[in-house]
Coordinates of C-alpha atoms and ligand atoms in Angstrom, one line a residue:
X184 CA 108.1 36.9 -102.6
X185 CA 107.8 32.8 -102.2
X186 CA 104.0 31.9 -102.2
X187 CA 102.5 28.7 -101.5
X188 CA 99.1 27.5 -103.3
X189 CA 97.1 25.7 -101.7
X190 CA 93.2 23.6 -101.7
X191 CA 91.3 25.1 -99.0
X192 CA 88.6 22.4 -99.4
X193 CA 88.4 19.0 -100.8
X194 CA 90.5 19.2 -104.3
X195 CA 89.6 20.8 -107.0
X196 CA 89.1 24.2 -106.3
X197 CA 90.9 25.6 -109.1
X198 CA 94.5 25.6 -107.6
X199 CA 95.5 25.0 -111.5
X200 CA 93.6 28.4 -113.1
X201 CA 94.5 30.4 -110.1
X202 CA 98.3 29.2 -110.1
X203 CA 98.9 30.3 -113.7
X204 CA 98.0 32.8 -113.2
X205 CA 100.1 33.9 -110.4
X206 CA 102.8 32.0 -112.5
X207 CA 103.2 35.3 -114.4
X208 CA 105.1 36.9 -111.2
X209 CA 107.2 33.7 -110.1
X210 CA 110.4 32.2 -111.4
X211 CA 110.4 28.7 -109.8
X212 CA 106.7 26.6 -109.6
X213 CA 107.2 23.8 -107.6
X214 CA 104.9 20.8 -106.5
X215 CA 105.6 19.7 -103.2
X216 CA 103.6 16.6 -102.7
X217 CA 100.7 13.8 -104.0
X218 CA 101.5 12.3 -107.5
X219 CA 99.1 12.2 -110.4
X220 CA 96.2 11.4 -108.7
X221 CA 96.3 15.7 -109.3
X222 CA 94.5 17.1 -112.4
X223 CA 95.0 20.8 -112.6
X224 CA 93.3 22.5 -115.5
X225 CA 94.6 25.6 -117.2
X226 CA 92.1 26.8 -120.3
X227 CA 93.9 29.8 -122.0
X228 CA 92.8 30.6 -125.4
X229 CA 90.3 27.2 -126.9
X230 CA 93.4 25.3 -125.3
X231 CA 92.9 22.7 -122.4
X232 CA 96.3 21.8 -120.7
X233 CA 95.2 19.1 -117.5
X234 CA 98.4 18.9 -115.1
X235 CA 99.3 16.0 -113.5
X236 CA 102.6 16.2 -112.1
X237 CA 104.2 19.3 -113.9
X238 CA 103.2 22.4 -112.2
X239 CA 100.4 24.3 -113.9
X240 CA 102.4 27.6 -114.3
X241 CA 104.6 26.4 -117.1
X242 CA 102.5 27.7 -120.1
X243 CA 104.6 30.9 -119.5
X244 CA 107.7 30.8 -121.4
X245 CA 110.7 30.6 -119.6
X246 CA 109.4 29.5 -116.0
X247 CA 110.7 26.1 -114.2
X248 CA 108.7 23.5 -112.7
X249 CA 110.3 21.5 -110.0
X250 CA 108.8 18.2 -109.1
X251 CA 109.8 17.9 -105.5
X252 CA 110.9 15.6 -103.1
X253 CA 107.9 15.3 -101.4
X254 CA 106.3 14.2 -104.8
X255 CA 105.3 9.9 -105.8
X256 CA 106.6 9.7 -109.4
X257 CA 105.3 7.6 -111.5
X258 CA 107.9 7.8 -114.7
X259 CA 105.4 6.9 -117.0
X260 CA 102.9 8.8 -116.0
X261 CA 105.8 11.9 -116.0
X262 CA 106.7 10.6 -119.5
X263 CA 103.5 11.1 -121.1
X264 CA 102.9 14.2 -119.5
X265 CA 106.2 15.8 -120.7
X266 CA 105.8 14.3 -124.4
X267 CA 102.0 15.5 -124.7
X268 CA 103.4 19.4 -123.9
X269 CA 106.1 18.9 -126.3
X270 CA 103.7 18.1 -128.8
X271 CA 101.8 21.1 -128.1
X272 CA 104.9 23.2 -128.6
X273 CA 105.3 23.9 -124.6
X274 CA 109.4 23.6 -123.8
X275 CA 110.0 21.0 -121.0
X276 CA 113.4 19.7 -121.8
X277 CA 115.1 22.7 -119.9
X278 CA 112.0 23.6 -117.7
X279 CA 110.7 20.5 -116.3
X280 CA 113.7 19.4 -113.3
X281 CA 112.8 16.4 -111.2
X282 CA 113.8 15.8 -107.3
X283 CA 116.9 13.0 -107.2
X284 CA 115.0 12.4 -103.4
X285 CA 111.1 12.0 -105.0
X286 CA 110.0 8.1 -104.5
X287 CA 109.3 6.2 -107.0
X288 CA 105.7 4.6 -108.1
X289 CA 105.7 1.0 -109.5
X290 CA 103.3 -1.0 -111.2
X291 CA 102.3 -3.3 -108.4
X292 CA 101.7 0.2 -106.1
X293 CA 99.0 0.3 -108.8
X294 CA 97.7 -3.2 -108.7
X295 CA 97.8 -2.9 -104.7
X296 CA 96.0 0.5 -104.6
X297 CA 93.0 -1.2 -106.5
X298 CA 93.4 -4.6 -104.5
X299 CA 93.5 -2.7 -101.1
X300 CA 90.4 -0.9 -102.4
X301 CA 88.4 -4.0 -103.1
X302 CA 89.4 -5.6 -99.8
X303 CA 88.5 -2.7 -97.5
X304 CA 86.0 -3.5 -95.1
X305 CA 85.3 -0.5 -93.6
X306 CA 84.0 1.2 -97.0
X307 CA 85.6 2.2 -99.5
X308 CA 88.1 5.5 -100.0
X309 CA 87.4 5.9 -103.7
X310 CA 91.1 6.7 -104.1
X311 CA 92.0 7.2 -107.6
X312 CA 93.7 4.0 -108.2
X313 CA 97.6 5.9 -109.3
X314 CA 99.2 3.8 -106.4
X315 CA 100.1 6.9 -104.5
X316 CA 99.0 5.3 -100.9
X317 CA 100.9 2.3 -101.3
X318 CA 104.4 4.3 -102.7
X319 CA 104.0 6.5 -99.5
X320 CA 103.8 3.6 -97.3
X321 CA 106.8 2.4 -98.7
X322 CA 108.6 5.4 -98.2
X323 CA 107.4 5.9 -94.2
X324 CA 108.7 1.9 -94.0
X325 CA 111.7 2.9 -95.4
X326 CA 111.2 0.3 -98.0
X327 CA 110.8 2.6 -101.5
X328 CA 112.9 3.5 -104.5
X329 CA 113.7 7.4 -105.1
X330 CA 114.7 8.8 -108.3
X331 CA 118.4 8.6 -107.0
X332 CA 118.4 5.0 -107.0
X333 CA 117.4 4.9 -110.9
X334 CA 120.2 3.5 -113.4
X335 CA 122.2 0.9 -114.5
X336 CA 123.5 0.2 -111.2
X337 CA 123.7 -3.1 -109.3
X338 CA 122.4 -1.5 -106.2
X339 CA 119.3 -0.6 -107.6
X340 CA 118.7 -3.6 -109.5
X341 CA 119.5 -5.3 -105.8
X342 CA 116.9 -2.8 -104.0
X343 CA 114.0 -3.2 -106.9
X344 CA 114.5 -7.1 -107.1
X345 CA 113.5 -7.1 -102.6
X346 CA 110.9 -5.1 -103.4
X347 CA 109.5 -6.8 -106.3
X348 CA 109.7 -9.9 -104.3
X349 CA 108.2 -8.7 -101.2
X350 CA 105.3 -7.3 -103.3
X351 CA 104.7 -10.6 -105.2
X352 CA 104.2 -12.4 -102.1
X353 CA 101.2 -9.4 -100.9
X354 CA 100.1 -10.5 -104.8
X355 CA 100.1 -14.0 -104.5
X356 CA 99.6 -15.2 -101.4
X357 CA 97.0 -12.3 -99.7
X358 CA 95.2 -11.8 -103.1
X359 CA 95.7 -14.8 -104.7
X360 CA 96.7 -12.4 -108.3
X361 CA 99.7 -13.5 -110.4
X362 CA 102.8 -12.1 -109.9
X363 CA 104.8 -9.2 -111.2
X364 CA 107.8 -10.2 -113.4
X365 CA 111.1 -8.5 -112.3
X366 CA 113.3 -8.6 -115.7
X367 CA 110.7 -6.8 -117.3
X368 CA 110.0 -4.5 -114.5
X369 CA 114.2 -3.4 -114.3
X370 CA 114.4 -3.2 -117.7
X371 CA 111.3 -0.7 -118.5
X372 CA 112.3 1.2 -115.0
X373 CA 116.5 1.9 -116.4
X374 CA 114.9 2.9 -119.5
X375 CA 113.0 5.6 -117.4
X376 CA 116.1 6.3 -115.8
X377 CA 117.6 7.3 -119.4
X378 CA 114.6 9.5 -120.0
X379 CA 114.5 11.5 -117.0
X380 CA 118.3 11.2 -116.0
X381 CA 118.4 15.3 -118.1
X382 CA 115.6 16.4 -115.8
X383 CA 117.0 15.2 -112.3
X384 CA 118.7 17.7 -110.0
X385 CA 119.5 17.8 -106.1
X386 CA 116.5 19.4 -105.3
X387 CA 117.0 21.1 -101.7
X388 CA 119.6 22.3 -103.3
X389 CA 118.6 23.7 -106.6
X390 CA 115.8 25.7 -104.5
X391 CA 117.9 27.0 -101.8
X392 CA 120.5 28.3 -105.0
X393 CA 116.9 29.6 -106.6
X394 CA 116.7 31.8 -103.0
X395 CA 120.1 32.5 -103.1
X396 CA 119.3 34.3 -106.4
X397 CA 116.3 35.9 -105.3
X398 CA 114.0 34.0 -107.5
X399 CA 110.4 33.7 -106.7
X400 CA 109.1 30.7 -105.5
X401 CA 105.7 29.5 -106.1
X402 CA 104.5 26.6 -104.1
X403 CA 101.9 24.5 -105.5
X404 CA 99.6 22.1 -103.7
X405 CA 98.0 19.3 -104.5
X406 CA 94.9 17.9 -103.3
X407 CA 93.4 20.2 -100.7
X408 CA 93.6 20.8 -96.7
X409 CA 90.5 17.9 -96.1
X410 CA 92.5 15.4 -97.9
X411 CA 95.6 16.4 -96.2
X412 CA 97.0 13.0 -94.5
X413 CA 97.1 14.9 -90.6
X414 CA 94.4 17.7 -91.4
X415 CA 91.6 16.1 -93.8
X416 CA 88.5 14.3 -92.4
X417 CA 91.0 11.1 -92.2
X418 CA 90.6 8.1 -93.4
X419 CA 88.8 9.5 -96.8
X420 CA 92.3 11.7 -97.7
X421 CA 95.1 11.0 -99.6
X422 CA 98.6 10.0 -98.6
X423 CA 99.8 13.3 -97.8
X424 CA 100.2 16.4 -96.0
X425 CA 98.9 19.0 -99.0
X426 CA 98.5 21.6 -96.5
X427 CA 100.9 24.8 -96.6
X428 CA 103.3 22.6 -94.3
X429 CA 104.2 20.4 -96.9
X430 CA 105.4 22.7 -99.0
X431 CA 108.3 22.7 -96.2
X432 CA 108.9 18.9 -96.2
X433 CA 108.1 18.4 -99.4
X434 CA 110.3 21.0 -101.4
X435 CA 113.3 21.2 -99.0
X436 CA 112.6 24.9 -97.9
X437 CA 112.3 26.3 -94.1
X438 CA 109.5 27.7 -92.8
X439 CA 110.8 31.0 -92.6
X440 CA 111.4 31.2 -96.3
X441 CA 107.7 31.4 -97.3
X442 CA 105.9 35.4 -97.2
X443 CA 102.4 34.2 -98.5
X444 CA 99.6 31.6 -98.4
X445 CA 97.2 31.9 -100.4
X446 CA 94.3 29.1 -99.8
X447 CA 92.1 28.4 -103.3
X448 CA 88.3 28.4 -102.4
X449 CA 85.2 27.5 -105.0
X450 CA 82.2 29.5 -104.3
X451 CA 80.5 26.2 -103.4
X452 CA 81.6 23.0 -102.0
X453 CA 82.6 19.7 -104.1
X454 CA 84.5 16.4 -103.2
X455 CA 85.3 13.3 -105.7
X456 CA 85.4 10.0 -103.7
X457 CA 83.8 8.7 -101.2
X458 CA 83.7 10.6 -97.2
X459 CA 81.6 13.4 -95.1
X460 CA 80.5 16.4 -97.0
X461 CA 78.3 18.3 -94.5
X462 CA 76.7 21.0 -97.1
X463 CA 75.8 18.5 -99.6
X464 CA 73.0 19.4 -102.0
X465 CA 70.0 17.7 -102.6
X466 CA 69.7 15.4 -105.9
X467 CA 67.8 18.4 -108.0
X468 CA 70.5 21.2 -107.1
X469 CA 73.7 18.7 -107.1
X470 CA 72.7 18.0 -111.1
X471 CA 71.8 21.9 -112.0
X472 CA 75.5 22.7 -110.1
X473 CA 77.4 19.7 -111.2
X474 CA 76.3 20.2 -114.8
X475 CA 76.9 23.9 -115.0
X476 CA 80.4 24.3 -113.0
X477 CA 81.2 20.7 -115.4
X478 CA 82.0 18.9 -112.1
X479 CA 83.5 15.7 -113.3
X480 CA 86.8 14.8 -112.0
X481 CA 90.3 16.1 -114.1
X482 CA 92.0 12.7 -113.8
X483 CA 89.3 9.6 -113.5
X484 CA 86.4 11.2 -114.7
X485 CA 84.0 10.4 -111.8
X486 CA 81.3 12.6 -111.0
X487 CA 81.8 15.2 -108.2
X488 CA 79.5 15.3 -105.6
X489 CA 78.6 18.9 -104.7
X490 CA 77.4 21.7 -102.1
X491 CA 76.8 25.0 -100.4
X492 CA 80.2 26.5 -99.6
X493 CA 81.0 25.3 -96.0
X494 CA 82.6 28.1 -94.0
X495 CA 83.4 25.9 -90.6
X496 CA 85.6 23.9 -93.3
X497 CA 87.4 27.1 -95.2
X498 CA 87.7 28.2 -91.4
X499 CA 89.8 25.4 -90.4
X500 CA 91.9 25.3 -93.9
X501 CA 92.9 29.0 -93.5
X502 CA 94.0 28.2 -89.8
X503 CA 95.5 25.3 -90.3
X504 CA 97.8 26.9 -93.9
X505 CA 98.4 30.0 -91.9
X506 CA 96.8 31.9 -94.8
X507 CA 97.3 35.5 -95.7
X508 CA 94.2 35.9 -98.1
X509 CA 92.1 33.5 -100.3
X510 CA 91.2 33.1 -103.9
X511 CA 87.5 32.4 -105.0
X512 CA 87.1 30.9 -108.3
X513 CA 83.5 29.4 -109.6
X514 CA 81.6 32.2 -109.1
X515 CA 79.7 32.3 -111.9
X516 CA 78.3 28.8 -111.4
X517 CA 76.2 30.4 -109.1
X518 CA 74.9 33.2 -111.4
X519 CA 71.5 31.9 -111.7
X520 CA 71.0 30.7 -108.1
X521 CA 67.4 32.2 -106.8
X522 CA 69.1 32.4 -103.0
X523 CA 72.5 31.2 -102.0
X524 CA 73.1 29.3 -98.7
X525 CA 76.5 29.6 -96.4
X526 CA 77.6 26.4 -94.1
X527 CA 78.4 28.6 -90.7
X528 CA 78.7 26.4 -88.2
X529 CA 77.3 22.4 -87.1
X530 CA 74.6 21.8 -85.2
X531 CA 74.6 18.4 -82.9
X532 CA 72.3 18.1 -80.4
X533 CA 71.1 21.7 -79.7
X534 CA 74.8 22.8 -79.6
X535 CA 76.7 24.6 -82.5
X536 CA 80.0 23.5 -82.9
X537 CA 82.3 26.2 -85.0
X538 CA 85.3 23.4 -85.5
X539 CA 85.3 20.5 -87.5
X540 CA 85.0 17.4 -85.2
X541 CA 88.0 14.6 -85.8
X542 CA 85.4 11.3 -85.3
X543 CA 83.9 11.5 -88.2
X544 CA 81.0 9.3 -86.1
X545 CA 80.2 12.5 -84.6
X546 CA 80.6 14.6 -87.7
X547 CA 77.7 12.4 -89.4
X548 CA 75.3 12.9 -86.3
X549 CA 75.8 16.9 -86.9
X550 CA 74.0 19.4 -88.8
X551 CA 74.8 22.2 -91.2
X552 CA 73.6 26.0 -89.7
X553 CA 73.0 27.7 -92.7
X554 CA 72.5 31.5 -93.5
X555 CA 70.6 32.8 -96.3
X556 CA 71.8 35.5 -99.2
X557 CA 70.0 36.6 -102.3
X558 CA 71.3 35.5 -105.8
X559 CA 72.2 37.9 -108.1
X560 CA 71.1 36.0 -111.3
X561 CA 73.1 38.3 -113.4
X562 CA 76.1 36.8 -115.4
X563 CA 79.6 37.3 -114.0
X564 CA 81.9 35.7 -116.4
X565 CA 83.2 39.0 -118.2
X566 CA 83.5 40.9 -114.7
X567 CA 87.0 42.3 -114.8
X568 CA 86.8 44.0 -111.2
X569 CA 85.0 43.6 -108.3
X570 CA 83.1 46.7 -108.8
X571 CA 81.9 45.3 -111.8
X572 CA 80.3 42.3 -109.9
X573 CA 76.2 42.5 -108.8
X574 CA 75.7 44.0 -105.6
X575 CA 74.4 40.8 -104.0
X576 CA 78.1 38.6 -105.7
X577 CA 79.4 41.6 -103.4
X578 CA 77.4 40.7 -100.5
X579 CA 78.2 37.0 -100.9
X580 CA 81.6 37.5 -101.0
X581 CA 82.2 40.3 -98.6
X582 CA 80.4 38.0 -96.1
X583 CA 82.7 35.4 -96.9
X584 CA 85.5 37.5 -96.2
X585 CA 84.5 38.1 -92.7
X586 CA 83.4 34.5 -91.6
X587 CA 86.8 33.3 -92.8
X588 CA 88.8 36.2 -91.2
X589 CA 90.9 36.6 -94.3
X590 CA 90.6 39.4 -97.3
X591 CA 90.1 37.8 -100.9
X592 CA 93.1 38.5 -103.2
X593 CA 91.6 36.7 -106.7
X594 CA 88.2 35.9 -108.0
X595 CA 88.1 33.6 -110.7
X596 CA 84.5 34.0 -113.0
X597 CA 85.3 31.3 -115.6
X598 CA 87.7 29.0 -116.8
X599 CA 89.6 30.9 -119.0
X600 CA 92.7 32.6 -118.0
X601 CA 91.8 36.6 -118.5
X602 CA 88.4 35.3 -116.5
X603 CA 90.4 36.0 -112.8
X604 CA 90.9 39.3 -111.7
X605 CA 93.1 40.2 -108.4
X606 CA 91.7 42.4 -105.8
X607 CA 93.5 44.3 -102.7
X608 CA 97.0 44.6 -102.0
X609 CA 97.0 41.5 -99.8
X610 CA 100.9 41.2 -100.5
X611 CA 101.5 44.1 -98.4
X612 CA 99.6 43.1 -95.4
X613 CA 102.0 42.3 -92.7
Ligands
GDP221 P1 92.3 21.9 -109.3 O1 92.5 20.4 -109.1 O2 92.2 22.6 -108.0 O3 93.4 22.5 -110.2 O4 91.0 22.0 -110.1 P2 90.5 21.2 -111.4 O5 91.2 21.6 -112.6 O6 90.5 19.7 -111.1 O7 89.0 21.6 -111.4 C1 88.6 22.9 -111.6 C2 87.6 23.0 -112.8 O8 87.0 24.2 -112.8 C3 88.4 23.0 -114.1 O9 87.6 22.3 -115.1 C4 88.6 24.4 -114.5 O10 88.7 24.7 -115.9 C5 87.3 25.0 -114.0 N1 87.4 26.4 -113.5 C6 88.4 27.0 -112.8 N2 88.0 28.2 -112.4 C7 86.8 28.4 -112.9 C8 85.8 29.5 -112.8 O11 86.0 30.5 -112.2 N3 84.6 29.3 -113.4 C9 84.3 28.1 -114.1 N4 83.1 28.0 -114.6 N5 85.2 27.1 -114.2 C10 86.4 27.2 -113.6
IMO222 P1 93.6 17.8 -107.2 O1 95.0 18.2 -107.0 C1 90.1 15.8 -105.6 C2 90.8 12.0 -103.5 C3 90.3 10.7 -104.2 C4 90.0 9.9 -102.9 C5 91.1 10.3 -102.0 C6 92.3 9.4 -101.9 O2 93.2 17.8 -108.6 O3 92.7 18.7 -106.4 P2 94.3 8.9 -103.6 O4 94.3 8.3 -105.0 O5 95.0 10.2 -103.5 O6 94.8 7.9 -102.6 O7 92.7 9.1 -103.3 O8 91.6 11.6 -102.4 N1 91.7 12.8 -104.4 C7 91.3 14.0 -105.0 N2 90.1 14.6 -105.0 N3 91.2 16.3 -106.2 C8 92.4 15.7 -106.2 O9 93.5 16.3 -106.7 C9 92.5 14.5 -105.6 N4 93.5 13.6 -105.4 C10 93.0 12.6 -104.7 O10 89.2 10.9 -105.0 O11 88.8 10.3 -102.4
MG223 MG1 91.8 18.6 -109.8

């Protein structure tokens, strides 16, 4: 069975916990887009393992992470990633395999993600400053480097020198910055090329000969469906279509070879960066949550802002990923909650609206409908079946169930791996 992963909110929802542990019944984990602007954290035993661009399923032995073609690489960035799992004794030499067709992040994609930042007059994005917005607008204008073009070639010191040139006029002439110096820049990137040149493979095809094996296919997602490029509340997204969709595009694979989505849900609501979040607590409950679920970003840090879980937005995420049953992880950050409220629809102007608007204009003007449960202030974190959870955790979650349309297939009580159990046999449903 070939599974796709995805965020069915804003990022974060623990794609990384619930993907290894699904890793334990797939052969080939595979990240299909974004870059290392994704932090993925996967806690097993007192270890901490934070994923950037290696999928998170590859603390089991003798898995293989693809990084696919729909991925921004940034070598260094890959580099360190790899050498900090060696250290830790995790095997990436034969497990990690990197698309020849993934585009390549430079140094001044950096500088120009924080410049373009700074100059934005309509508000900032809060992007996370890796230079994955500029590399994907050099891939769409046909202008970027890909893995393939790596080496000792003349053609790719040719291709890097226009591109270091165009870039260093944006630098100097638009920002007035210094500009970037090209020796040093083809130099550093053919020693990348050395490093990764065991890692590289044709990956459309390495994944269509995984199929032709029968392998399993797990299909990670970065980011979540309101970031996604087409989907998200646009323009505070990322660069990319992290919905189900781009598993397609972004891994080489046809529609028709994916059984399962599963879409990744918190019990609550939380975004990093700056945009509309409907069901946003007020300043006493956004501390209490943010302190106890440790809502501070994976990769810069930042604090997350939080709220109420917002059903019109899950709604819209399993529609738009086409998914077959979702995984709830967090739940035990609402333990000691008194009452616990849903997001069910917005309100504008005496009307409820059920779908998320596109004009965001309009989105600001609406309200959040909210319905009412009872807490269960009973600790959840050693629940090993659903049976074993509070009537009212039940309640909260059966109801979520049926706003969403879609039956749950993991809970996830804490951040360890044994603290997830599965429920149902959603891989049977048709
Ligand atoms: P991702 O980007 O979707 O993989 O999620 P992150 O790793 O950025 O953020 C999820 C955070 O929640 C991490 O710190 C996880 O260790 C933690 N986490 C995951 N599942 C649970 C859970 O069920 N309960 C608690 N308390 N923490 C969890
Ligand atoms: P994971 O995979 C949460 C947000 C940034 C910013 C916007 C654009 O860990 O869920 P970018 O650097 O991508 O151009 O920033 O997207 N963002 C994330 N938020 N989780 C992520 O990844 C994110 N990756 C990007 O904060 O608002
Ligand atoms: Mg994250």
């Amino acid at each position: 069975m070939n599974v796709v992963v995805v965020g069915a909110q804003w990022g974060d929802e623990g794609k990384g916990k619930v993907i290894d542990v699904l890793s334990a019944d797939a052969d080939l984990l595979i990240r299909y887009q974004g870059g290392n602007n994704a932090g993925h954290t996967v806690i097993v035993g007192d270890d901490e393992f934070i994923f950037h661009l290696i999928p998170s399923g590859l603390l089991h032995v003798g898995k293989i992470g693809l990084i696919g073609n729909g991925v921004v690489l940034d070598p260094e960035a890959l580099w360190s990633e790899l050498d900090q799992l060696r250290s830790r004794g995790i095997e990436v030499q034969q497990a990690v395999k990197v698309s020849d067709r993934a585009h390549l992040i430079f140094p001044y994609h950096k500088r120009l993600d924080v410049l373009e930042e700074a100059a934005r007059t309509g508000g900032r994005i809060g992007t996370t400053g890796r230079g994955i917005g500029p590399c994907y607008v050099d891939k769409v204008a046909r202008t970027g480097l890909r893995v393939a073009d790596l080496g000792d070639t003349d053609a790719f010191a040719a291709k890097l020198k226009v591109a270091v040139e165009e870039k260093n006029r944006v630098l100097t002439k638009l920002y007035g910055e210094p500009p970037m110096a090209y020796d040093e820049l083809l130099a550093r990137y053919r020693r990348y090329g050395e490093l990764l040149r065991p890692h590289v493979v044709n990956g459309m095809q390495y994944v269509r000969e995984a199929i032709g094996q029968g392998k399993r296919l797990l299909f990670e997602g970065a980011q979540g469906t309101l970031l996604d490029i087409d989907h998200g509340t646009y323009p505070y997204v990322t660069s990319s279509n992290a919905t189900a969709g781009g598993a397609c595009t972004g891994a080489g694979v046809p529609p028709t070879a994916i059984d399962r989505v599963i879409g990744v849900v918190k019990a609550y609501t939380t975004r990093v960066g700056e945009g509309p979040l409907p069901t946003e607590f007020s300043p006493d409950l956004m501390e209490r949550i943010r302190t106890k679920g440790k809502e501070f970003g994976a990769t810069t840090g930042r604090p997350r802002r939080c709220g109420w879980f917002d059903a019109v937005v899950a709604r819209y995420a399993v529609w738009v990923n086409g998914c077959h049953a979702i995984a709830v992880t967090k739940l035990d950050v609402l333990d000691e909650m008194e009452r616990i409220q849903i997001g069910i629809g917005y309100r504008q102007r005496g009307r409820v609206l059920e779908d998320m608007p596109a004009d965001l204009e309009r989105l600001s003007r609406c309200e959040p409908v909210y319905e009412t449960l009872p807490g269960w202030q009973v600790e959840t974190s050693s629940a090993e079946r659903f049976e074993d959870l509070p009537r009212a955790a039940q309640a909260y979650l059966r109801r979520l169930e049926a706003l969403l349309g879609v039956p749950i297939c993991l809970i996830s009580t804490g951040s360890r791996r044994e603290q997830a159990f599965k429920v149902g046999r959603w891989e049977q449903s048709p």
